[in-house]
């Protein structure tokens, strides 16, 4: 597997996003091109474990991911709206020359990925994978926008780590998550949660989504598996192809703690929807 990092500008007029763009690749011939969208509080590197597992399982792929507004290298560019994240993702898709792309989104990234897929011709998006993502915005999202008022991210960091990992997770991934949260600014953190609170859910977009894999983690207290059940039910009712799977032994950041299990499901979904 090879890895490349660069800084790019994604046009979201009139406020272009200057951000870090990561590309993971396995094999000289790409059989699958993937755009990964990370969860709120993490960054593009949160896909590294999945990238390594995809390679270990023998998939020839190219995985692109970038830091979304308010997070990691883009921490000083907070989102002004949920729509702005979607426009950034549209610009990111334009950077990828391959004809068909598989979208993989975790938590916030899943909401952005679904919104993106609903606007793109179905022959451009080969498949959609949603990981631990909510069926719609929750009241708790705006409640979490309190860092500027408190003047620090200290309490938020502790509560977030507890909500994400509980008593699970090894020290390496926990420390990675801590460092990601600490890179956020108080303003960016609050703006991100207020923007996420604008996500309308799947009622209006379900019928326009491609074949979708819904992955939940059994111990997730942040986005309980029931949220993924609701998404799957709405897609099924809209006549869309959907598969719903639980992974045991992990909480909200199961993509960090159980990357091989996630990657195995993603590979199967990609090969079923080339």
PDB file of C-alpha atoms in Angstrom:
ATOM      1  CA  UNK A   1       0.000   0.000   0.000  1.00  0.00           C
ATOM      2  CA  UNK A   2       1.238   3.502  -0.829  1.00  0.00           C
ATOM      3  CA  UNK A   3       0.297   6.762   0.836  1.00  0.00           C
ATOM      4  CA  UNK A   4       0.369  10.318  -0.484  1.00  0.00           C
ATOM      5  CA  UNK A   5      -0.403  13.589   1.317  1.00  0.00           C
ATOM      6  CA  UNK A   6      -0.917  16.996  -0.239  1.00  0.00           C
ATOM      7  CA  UNK A   7      -2.768  20.238   0.401  1.00  0.00           C
ATOM      8  CA  UNK A   8      -5.526  21.194  -2.004  1.00  0.00           C
ATOM      9  CA  UNK A   9      -8.200  23.817  -2.452  1.00  0.00           C
ATOM     10  CA  UNK A  10     -11.780  22.649  -2.707  1.00  0.00           C
ATOM     11  CA  UNK A  11     -13.996  25.324  -4.174  1.00  0.00           C
ATOM     12  CA  UNK A  12     -17.047  26.177  -2.110  1.00  0.00           C
ATOM     13  CA  UNK A  13     -17.650  29.675  -3.426  1.00  0.00           C
ATOM     14  CA  UNK A  14     -17.201  32.245  -2.002  1.00  0.00           C
ATOM     15  CA  UNK A  15     -15.217  30.427   0.735  1.00  0.00           C
ATOM     16  CA  UNK A  16     -12.822  27.831  -0.781  1.00  0.00           C
ATOM     17  CA  UNK A  17     -11.529  25.167   1.589  1.00  0.00           C
ATOM     18  CA  UNK A  18      -7.761  24.791   1.938  1.00  0.00           C
ATOM     19  CA  UNK A  19      -7.297  21.301   3.322  1.00  0.00           C
ATOM     20  CA  UNK A  20      -5.146  18.187   3.608  1.00  0.00           C
ATOM     21  CA  UNK A  21      -5.886  15.478   1.037  1.00  0.00           C
ATOM     22  CA  UNK A  22      -4.743  11.895   1.647  1.00  0.00           C
ATOM     23  CA  UNK A  23      -4.605   9.134  -0.963  1.00  0.00           C
ATOM     24  CA  UNK A  24      -4.082   5.482  -0.056  1.00  0.00           C
ATOM     25  CA  UNK A  25      -3.477   3.060  -2.918  1.00  0.00           C
ATOM     26  CA  UNK A  26      -2.952  -0.676  -3.219  1.00  0.00           C
ATOM     27  CA  UNK A  27      -1.931  -2.205  -6.540  1.00  0.00           C
ATOM     28  CA  UNK A  28      -1.073  -0.559  -9.852  1.00  0.00           C
ATOM     29  CA  UNK A  29      -4.467  -1.298 -11.378  1.00  0.00           C
ATOM     30  CA  UNK A  30      -7.348   0.240  -9.461  1.00  0.00           C
ATOM     31  CA  UNK A  31     -10.446  -1.926  -9.297  1.00  0.00           C
ATOM     32  CA  UNK A  32     -12.251   0.383  -6.858  1.00  0.00           C
ATOM     33  CA  UNK A  33     -12.051   4.115  -6.202  1.00  0.00           C
ATOM     34  CA  UNK A  34     -13.304   5.252  -2.799  1.00  0.00           C
ATOM     35  CA  UNK A  35     -14.021   8.677  -1.305  1.00  0.00           C
ATOM     36  CA  UNK A  36     -13.978   8.548   2.503  1.00  0.00           C
ATOM     37  CA  UNK A  37     -15.654  11.190   4.667  1.00  0.00           C
ATOM     38  CA  UNK A  38     -14.702  11.208   8.331  1.00  0.00           C
ATOM     39  CA  UNK A  39     -16.694  11.817  11.503  1.00  0.00           C
ATOM     40  CA  UNK A  40     -16.898  15.121  13.383  1.00  0.00           C
ATOM     41  CA  UNK A  41     -13.872  15.483  15.660  1.00  0.00           C
ATOM     42  CA  UNK A  42     -11.498  13.313  13.635  1.00  0.00           C
ATOM     43  CA  UNK A  43      -9.615  13.842  10.388  1.00  0.00           C
ATOM     44  CA  UNK A  44      -8.734  12.119   7.138  1.00  0.00           C
ATOM     45  CA  UNK A  45      -6.169   9.859   8.840  1.00  0.00           C
ATOM     46  CA  UNK A  46      -9.017   8.082  10.640  1.00  0.00           C
ATOM     47  CA  UNK A  47      -9.323   5.980   7.449  1.00  0.00           C
ATOM     48  CA  UNK A  48      -5.759   4.648   7.745  1.00  0.00           C
ATOM     49  CA  UNK A  49      -6.732   1.435   9.550  1.00  0.00           C
ATOM     50  CA  UNK A  50      -9.422   0.652   6.990  1.00  0.00           C
ATOM     51  CA  UNK A  51      -6.960   1.413   4.163  1.00  0.00           C
ATOM     52  CA  UNK A  52      -4.417  -1.045   5.583  1.00  0.00           C
ATOM     53  CA  UNK A  53      -7.097  -3.711   6.023  1.00  0.00           C
ATOM     54  CA  UNK A  54      -8.401  -3.252   2.471  1.00  0.00           C
ATOM     55  CA  UNK A  55      -4.863  -3.883   1.233  1.00  0.00           C
ATOM     56  CA  UNK A  56      -4.409  -6.885   3.523  1.00  0.00           C
ATOM     57  CA  UNK A  57      -7.580  -8.412   2.088  1.00  0.00           C
ATOM     58  CA  UNK A  58      -6.185  -8.019  -1.434  1.00  0.00           C
ATOM     59  CA  UNK A  59      -8.346  -5.246  -2.847  1.00  0.00           C
ATOM     60  CA  UNK A  60      -6.680  -3.119  -5.532  1.00  0.00           C
ATOM     61  CA  UNK A  61      -8.057   0.275  -4.676  1.00  0.00           C
ATOM     62  CA  UNK A  62      -7.475   4.008  -4.400  1.00  0.00           C
ATOM     63  CA  UNK A  63      -8.943   5.665  -1.289  1.00  0.00           C
ATOM     64  CA  UNK A  64      -9.190   9.460  -1.171  1.00  0.00           C
ATOM     65  CA  UNK A  65     -10.059  11.395   1.990  1.00  0.00           C
ATOM     66  CA  UNK A  66      -9.653  14.964   3.206  1.00  0.00           C
ATOM     67  CA  UNK A  67     -10.095  17.011   6.384  1.00  0.00           C
ATOM     68  CA  UNK A  68     -13.591  18.461   6.478  1.00  0.00           C
ATOM     69  CA  UNK A  69     -14.246  22.011   7.671  1.00  0.00           C
ATOM     70  CA  UNK A  70     -13.779  22.565  11.392  1.00  0.00           C
ATOM     71  CA  UNK A  71     -11.549  19.497  11.781  1.00  0.00           C
ATOM     72  CA  UNK A  72      -7.812  18.681  11.714  1.00  0.00           C
ATOM     73  CA  UNK A  73      -5.953  20.832   9.127  1.00  0.00           C
ATOM     74  CA  UNK A  74      -9.240  22.635   8.381  1.00  0.00           C
ATOM     75  CA  UNK A  75      -9.908  23.487  12.032  1.00  0.00           C
ATOM     76  CA  UNK A  76      -9.612  27.237  11.420  1.00  0.00           C
ATOM     77  CA  UNK A  77     -12.225  27.085   8.641  1.00  0.00           C
ATOM     78  CA  UNK A  78     -15.447  26.244  10.479  1.00  0.00           C
ATOM     79  CA  UNK A  79     -18.524  25.341   8.438  1.00  0.00           C
ATOM     80  CA  UNK A  80     -21.196  27.978   8.107  1.00  0.00           C
ATOM     81  CA  UNK A  81     -23.844  25.393   7.282  1.00  0.00           C
ATOM     82  CA  UNK A  82     -24.328  21.685   6.627  1.00  0.00           C
ATOM     83  CA  UNK A  83     -24.711  22.563   2.962  1.00  0.00           C
ATOM     84  CA  UNK A  84     -21.135  23.850   2.878  1.00  0.00           C
ATOM     85  CA  UNK A  85     -19.808  20.391   3.797  1.00  0.00           C
ATOM     86  CA  UNK A  86     -21.818  18.911   0.914  1.00  0.00           C
ATOM     87  CA  UNK A  87     -20.468  21.503  -1.516  1.00  0.00           C
ATOM     88  CA  UNK A  88     -16.920  20.661  -0.411  1.00  0.00           C
ATOM     89  CA  UNK A  89     -17.650  16.986  -1.054  1.00  0.00           C
ATOM     90  CA  UNK A  90     -19.002  17.805  -4.518  1.00  0.00           C
ATOM     91  CA  UNK A  91     -15.732  19.610  -5.251  1.00  0.00           C
ATOM     92  CA  UNK A  92     -13.772  16.641  -3.880  1.00  0.00           C
ATOM     93  CA  UNK A  93     -15.642  14.309  -6.212  1.00  0.00           C
ATOM     94  CA  UNK A  94     -14.743  16.575  -9.128  1.00  0.00           C
ATOM     95  CA  UNK A  95     -11.045  16.061  -8.294  1.00  0.00           C
ATOM     96  CA  UNK A  96     -11.405  12.305  -8.740  1.00  0.00           C
ATOM     97  CA  UNK A  97     -11.126  11.388 -12.405  1.00  0.00           C
ATOM     98  CA  UNK A  98     -12.403   7.798 -12.147  1.00  0.00           C
ATOM     99  CA  UNK A  99     -15.851   7.331 -13.657  1.00  0.00           C
ATOM    100  CA  UNK A 100     -17.399   5.435 -10.726  1.00  0.00           C
ATOM    101  CA  UNK A 101     -16.734   6.127  -7.044  1.00  0.00           C
ATOM    102  CA  UNK A 102     -17.716   4.275  -3.878  1.00  0.00           C
ATOM    103  CA  UNK A 103     -18.647   6.606  -0.988  1.00  0.00           C
ATOM    104  CA  UNK A 104     -17.838   5.638   2.610  1.00  0.00           C
ATOM    105  CA  UNK A 105     -18.920   8.000   5.379  1.00  0.00           C
ATOM    106  CA  UNK A 106     -18.698   7.739   9.154  1.00  0.00           C
ATOM    107  CA  UNK A 107     -21.111   9.593  11.465  1.00  0.00           C
ATOM    108  CA  UNK A 108     -21.085  13.197  10.133  1.00  0.00           C
ATOM    109  CA  UNK A 109     -19.319  11.869   7.043  1.00  0.00           C
ATOM    110  CA  UNK A 110     -22.177   9.459   6.423  1.00  0.00           C
ATOM    111  CA  UNK A 111     -24.705  12.290   6.436  1.00  0.00           C
ATOM    112  CA  UNK A 112     -22.553  14.284   4.027  1.00  0.00           C
ATOM    113  CA  UNK A 113     -21.946  11.225   1.810  1.00  0.00           C
ATOM    114  CA  UNK A 114     -25.672  10.439   1.589  1.00  0.00           C
ATOM    115  CA  UNK A 115     -26.499  14.056   0.749  1.00  0.00           C
ATOM    116  CA  UNK A 116     -23.764  14.045  -1.901  1.00  0.00           C
ATOM    117  CA  UNK A 117     -24.957  10.760  -3.439  1.00  0.00           C
ATOM    118  CA  UNK A 118     -28.507  12.085  -3.694  1.00  0.00           C
ATOM    119  CA  UNK A 119     -27.305  14.916  -5.966  1.00  0.00           C
ATOM    120  CA  UNK A 120     -25.119  12.845  -8.301  1.00  0.00           C
ATOM    121  CA  UNK A 121     -26.186  10.668 -11.206  1.00  0.00           C
ATOM    122  CA  UNK A 122     -26.397   7.084 -10.000  1.00  0.00           C
ATOM    123  CA  UNK A 123     -23.939   5.799 -12.624  1.00  0.00           C
ATOM    124  CA  UNK A 124     -21.255   8.053 -11.030  1.00  0.00           C
ATOM    125  CA  UNK A 125     -21.720   6.688  -7.495  1.00  0.00           C
ATOM    126  CA  UNK A 126     -21.269   2.922  -7.472  1.00  0.00           C
ATOM    127  CA  UNK A 127     -22.233   2.376  -3.834  1.00  0.00           C
ATOM    128  CA  UNK A 128     -22.695   4.066  -0.469  1.00  0.00           C
ATOM    129  CA  UNK A 129     -21.494   2.814   2.931  1.00  0.00           C
ATOM    130  CA  UNK A 130     -22.847   4.518   6.060  1.00  0.00           C
ATOM    131  CA  UNK A 131     -20.959   3.882   9.316  1.00  0.00           C
ATOM    132  CA  UNK A 132     -22.500   4.780  12.701  1.00  0.00           C
ATOM    133  CA  UNK A 133     -24.368   7.751  11.258  1.00  0.00           C
ATOM    134  CA  UNK A 134     -27.620   9.280  12.555  1.00  0.00           C
ATOM    135  CA  UNK A 135     -30.964   9.000  10.796  1.00  0.00           C
ATOM    136  CA  UNK A 136     -31.427  12.762  11.289  1.00  0.00           C
ATOM    137  CA  UNK A 137     -30.068  15.609  13.401  1.00  0.00           C
ATOM    138  CA  UNK A 138     -30.621  15.262  17.154  1.00  0.00           C
ATOM    139  CA  UNK A 139     -31.321  17.981  19.793  1.00  0.00           C
ATOM    140  CA  UNK A 140     -28.059  16.967  21.478  1.00  0.00           C
ATOM    141  CA  UNK A 141     -26.128  18.336  18.496  1.00  0.00           C
ATOM    142  CA  UNK A 142     -26.862  21.977  19.356  1.00  0.00           C
ATOM    143  CA  UNK A 143     -26.361  21.256  23.071  1.00  0.00           C
ATOM    144  CA  UNK A 144     -22.772  20.218  22.296  1.00  0.00           C
ATOM    145  CA  UNK A 145     -22.010  23.639  20.796  1.00  0.00           C
ATOM    146  CA  UNK A 146     -20.808  25.049  24.122  1.00  0.00           C
ATOM    147  CA  UNK A 147     -17.015  25.309  23.787  1.00  0.00           C
ATOM    148  CA  UNK A 148     -16.948  29.053  23.085  1.00  0.00           C
ATOM    149  CA  UNK A 149     -19.164  29.707  26.093  1.00  0.00           C
ATOM    150  CA  UNK A 150     -16.926  27.604  28.337  1.00  0.00           C
ATOM    151  CA  UNK A 151     -13.746  28.964  26.768  1.00  0.00           C
ATOM    152  CA  UNK A 152     -12.120  25.519  26.547  1.00  0.00           C
ATOM    153  CA  UNK A 153     -12.449  22.099  24.959  1.00  0.00           C
ATOM    154  CA  UNK A 154     -11.242  20.283  28.097  1.00  0.00           C
ATOM    155  CA  UNK A 155     -14.609  19.012  29.345  1.00  0.00           C
ATOM    156  CA  UNK A 156     -15.802  18.315  25.817  1.00  0.00           C
ATOM    157  CA  UNK A 157     -12.701  16.240  25.125  1.00  0.00           C
ATOM    158  CA  UNK A 158     -13.241  14.079  28.213  1.00  0.00           C
ATOM    159  CA  UNK A 159     -16.944  13.572  27.530  1.00  0.00           C
ATOM    160  CA  UNK A 160     -16.350  12.848  23.846  1.00  0.00           C
ATOM    161  CA  UNK A 161     -13.694  10.203  24.542  1.00  0.00           C
ATOM    162  CA  UNK A 162     -16.005   8.544  27.058  1.00  0.00           C
ATOM    163  CA  UNK A 163     -18.926   8.628  24.624  1.00  0.00           C
ATOM    164  CA  UNK A 164     -16.833   7.286  21.744  1.00  0.00           C
ATOM    165  CA  UNK A 165     -14.879   4.543  23.487  1.00  0.00           C
ATOM    166  CA  UNK A 166     -16.520   3.777  26.816  1.00  0.00           C
ATOM    167  CA  UNK A 167     -14.119   1.274  28.379  1.00  0.00           C
ATOM    168  CA  UNK A 168     -13.030  -0.114  25.000  1.00  0.00           C
ATOM    169  CA  UNK A 169     -10.271   0.921  22.629  1.00  0.00           C
ATOM    170  CA  UNK A 170      -6.504   0.623  22.949  1.00  0.00           C
ATOM    171  CA  UNK A 171      -4.265   3.484  23.977  1.00  0.00           C
ATOM    172  CA  UNK A 172      -3.062   4.171  20.418  1.00  0.00           C
ATOM    173  CA  UNK A 173      -6.466   4.897  18.915  1.00  0.00           C
ATOM    174  CA  UNK A 174      -7.670   6.727  22.044  1.00  0.00           C
ATOM    175  CA  UNK A 175      -4.648   9.024  21.897  1.00  0.00           C
ATOM    176  CA  UNK A 176      -5.200   9.564  18.169  1.00  0.00           C
ATOM    177  CA  UNK A 177      -8.768  10.653  18.920  1.00  0.00           C
ATOM    178  CA  UNK A 178      -7.635  12.945  21.755  1.00  0.00           C
ATOM    179  CA  UNK A 179      -5.109  14.662  19.513  1.00  0.00           C
ATOM    180  CA  UNK A 180      -7.736  15.140  16.799  1.00  0.00           C
ATOM    181  CA  UNK A 181     -10.172  16.789  19.216  1.00  0.00           C
ATOM    182  CA  UNK A 182      -7.417  19.027  20.594  1.00  0.00           C
ATOM    183  CA  UNK A 183      -6.708  20.339  17.099  1.00  0.00           C
ATOM    184  CA  UNK A 184     -10.199  21.813  16.910  1.00  0.00           C
ATOM    185  CA  UNK A 185     -10.874  25.405  17.906  1.00  0.00           C
ATOM    186  CA  UNK A 186     -13.739  26.272  20.245  1.00  0.00           C
ATOM    187  CA  UNK A 187     -15.398  28.272  17.474  1.00  0.00           C
ATOM    188  CA  UNK A 188     -14.882  25.523  14.920  1.00  0.00           C
ATOM    189  CA  UNK A 189     -16.230  22.862  17.282  1.00  0.00           C
ATOM    190  CA  UNK A 190     -19.394  24.818  17.988  1.00  0.00           C
ATOM    191  CA  UNK A 191     -19.926  25.797  14.348  1.00  0.00           C
ATOM    192  CA  UNK A 192     -19.545  22.160  13.311  1.00  0.00           C
ATOM    193  CA  UNK A 193     -22.208  20.930  15.722  1.00  0.00           C
ATOM    194  CA  UNK A 194     -24.600  23.732  14.761  1.00  0.00           C
ATOM    195  CA  UNK A 195     -24.085  22.865  11.094  1.00  0.00           C
ATOM    196  CA  UNK A 196     -24.611  19.145  11.749  1.00  0.00           C
ATOM    197  CA  UNK A 197     -27.884  20.052  13.472  1.00  0.00           C
ATOM    198  CA  UNK A 198     -29.158  21.195  10.055  1.00  0.00           C
ATOM    199  CA  UNK A 199     -29.117  17.674   8.573  1.00  0.00           C
ATOM    200  CA  UNK A 200     -32.702  16.847   7.582  1.00  0.00           C
ATOM    201  CA  UNK A 201     -32.381  13.068   7.386  1.00  0.00           C
ATOM    202  CA  UNK A 202     -33.365  10.596   4.688  1.00  0.00           C
ATOM    203  CA  UNK A 203     -37.044  11.179   3.988  1.00  0.00           C
ATOM    204  CA  UNK A 204     -36.381  13.415   0.962  1.00  0.00           C
ATOM    205  CA  UNK A 205     -33.257  11.678  -0.369  1.00  0.00           C
ATOM    206  CA  UNK A 206     -33.800   7.931   0.210  1.00  0.00           C
ATOM    207  CA  UNK A 207     -35.239   7.223  -3.237  1.00  0.00           C
ATOM    208  CA  UNK A 208     -32.167   8.786  -4.925  1.00  0.00           C
ATOM    209  CA  UNK A 209     -29.509   6.778  -3.086  1.00  0.00           C
ATOM    210  CA  UNK A 210     -27.449   3.946  -4.618  1.00  0.00           C
ATOM    211  CA  UNK A 211     -27.043   0.476  -3.107  1.00  0.00           C
ATOM    212  CA  UNK A 212     -26.287   1.182   0.557  1.00  0.00           C
ATOM    213  CA  UNK A 213     -24.504  -0.692   3.340  1.00  0.00           C
ATOM    214  CA  UNK A 214     -25.453   0.415   6.875  1.00  0.00           C
ATOM    215  CA  UNK A 215     -22.899  -0.522   9.558  1.00  0.00           C
ATOM    216  CA  UNK A 216     -23.576   0.006  13.263  1.00  0.00           C
ATOM    217  CA  UNK A 217     -21.506  -0.851  16.328  1.00  0.00           C
ATOM    218  CA  UNK A 218     -23.319  -2.779  19.039  1.00  0.00           C
ATOM    219  CA  UNK A 219     -21.891  -0.715  21.931  1.00  0.00           C
ATOM    220  CA  UNK A 220     -22.387   2.691  20.311  1.00  0.00           C
ATOM    221  CA  UNK A 221     -24.059   5.076  22.775  1.00  0.00           C
ATOM    222  CA  UNK A 222     -23.482   8.131  20.566  1.00  0.00           C
ATOM    223  CA  UNK A 223     -25.343   6.763  17.521  1.00  0.00           C
ATOM    224  CA  UNK A 224     -27.169   3.632  18.741  1.00  0.00           C
ATOM    225  CA  UNK A 225     -27.768   0.800  16.247  1.00  0.00           C
ATOM    226  CA  UNK A 226     -31.450   1.774  16.158  1.00  0.00           C
ATOM    227  CA  UNK A 227     -30.487   4.870  14.153  1.00  0.00           C
ATOM    228  CA  UNK A 228     -29.075   2.656  11.419  1.00  0.00           C
ATOM    229  CA  UNK A 229     -32.241   0.555  11.559  1.00  0.00           C
ATOM    230  CA  UNK A 230     -34.285   3.680  10.816  1.00  0.00           C
ATOM    231  CA  UNK A 231     -32.101   4.560   7.830  1.00  0.00           C
ATOM    232  CA  UNK A 232     -32.323   1.036   6.438  1.00  0.00           C
ATOM    233  CA  UNK A 233     -36.094   1.024   6.864  1.00  0.00           C
ATOM    234  CA  UNK A 234     -36.454   4.317   4.989  1.00  0.00           C
ATOM    235  CA  UNK A 235     -34.255   3.131   2.125  1.00  0.00           C
ATOM    236  CA  UNK A 236     -36.127  -0.169   1.918  1.00  0.00           C
ATOM    237  CA  UNK A 237     -39.478   1.652   1.869  1.00  0.00           C
ATOM    238  CA  UNK A 238     -38.160   3.820  -0.983  1.00  0.00           C
ATOM    239  CA  UNK A 239     -37.334   0.701  -2.972  1.00  0.00           C
ATOM    240  CA  UNK A 240     -33.563   1.030  -2.665  1.00  0.00           C
ATOM    241  CA  UNK A 241     -31.111  -1.847  -2.185  1.00  0.00           C
ATOM    242  CA  UNK A 242     -29.865  -1.818   1.408  1.00  0.00           C
ATOM    243  CA  UNK A 243     -27.912  -4.142   3.701  1.00  0.00           C
ATOM    244  CA  UNK A 244     -27.827  -3.626   7.466  1.00  0.00           C
ATOM    245  CA  UNK A 245     -25.010  -5.106   9.657  1.00  0.00           C
ATOM    246  CA  UNK A 246     -23.896  -4.824  13.297  1.00  0.00           C
ATOM    247  CA  UNK A 247     -20.292  -5.194  14.502  1.00  0.00           C
ATOM    248  CA  UNK A 248     -19.934  -6.293  18.118  1.00  0.00           C
ATOM    249  CA  UNK A 249     -17.360  -5.194  20.676  1.00  0.00           C
ATOM    250  CA  UNK A 250     -17.022  -1.553  19.620  1.00  0.00           C
ATOM    251  CA  UNK A 251     -18.532   1.861  20.281  1.00  0.00           C
ATOM    252  CA  UNK A 252     -19.000   4.913  18.089  1.00  0.00           C
ATOM    253  CA  UNK A 253     -15.448   4.929  16.700  1.00  0.00           C
ATOM    254  CA  UNK A 254     -15.531   1.273  15.730  1.00  0.00           C
ATOM    255  CA  UNK A 255     -13.832   2.170  12.445  1.00  0.00           C
ATOM    256  CA  UNK A 256     -10.721   2.865  14.551  1.00  0.00           C
ATOM    257  CA  UNK A 257     -11.081  -0.109  16.885  1.00  0.00           C
ATOM    258  CA  UNK A 258     -12.378  -2.684  14.369  1.00  0.00           C
ATOM    259  CA  UNK A 259     -10.949  -1.597  10.991  1.00  0.00           C
ATOM    260  CA  UNK A 260     -10.564  -5.134   9.631  1.00  0.00           C
ATOM    261  CA  UNK A 261     -14.219  -5.971  10.323  1.00  0.00           C
ATOM    262  CA  UNK A 262     -15.356  -2.728   8.673  1.00  0.00           C
ATOM    263  CA  UNK A 263     -13.039  -3.246   5.698  1.00  0.00           C
ATOM    264  CA  UNK A 264     -14.310  -6.792   5.116  1.00  0.00           C
ATOM    265  CA  UNK A 265     -17.888  -5.507   4.863  1.00  0.00           C
ATOM    266  CA  UNK A 266     -16.864  -2.621   2.607  1.00  0.00           C
ATOM    267  CA  UNK A 267     -15.017  -4.981   0.250  1.00  0.00           C
ATOM    268  CA  UNK A 268     -18.021  -7.270  -0.030  1.00  0.00           C
ATOM    269  CA  UNK A 269     -20.276  -4.279  -0.726  1.00  0.00           C
ATOM    270  CA  UNK A 270     -17.894  -2.911  -3.374  1.00  0.00           C
ATOM    271  CA  UNK A 271     -17.569  -6.257  -5.124  1.00  0.00           C
ATOM    272  CA  UNK A 272     -21.336  -6.676  -5.125  1.00  0.00           C
ATOM    273  CA  UNK A 273     -21.742  -3.191  -6.636  1.00  0.00           C
ATOM    274  CA  UNK A 274     -18.747  -2.682  -8.950  1.00  0.00           C
TER     275      UNK A 274
END
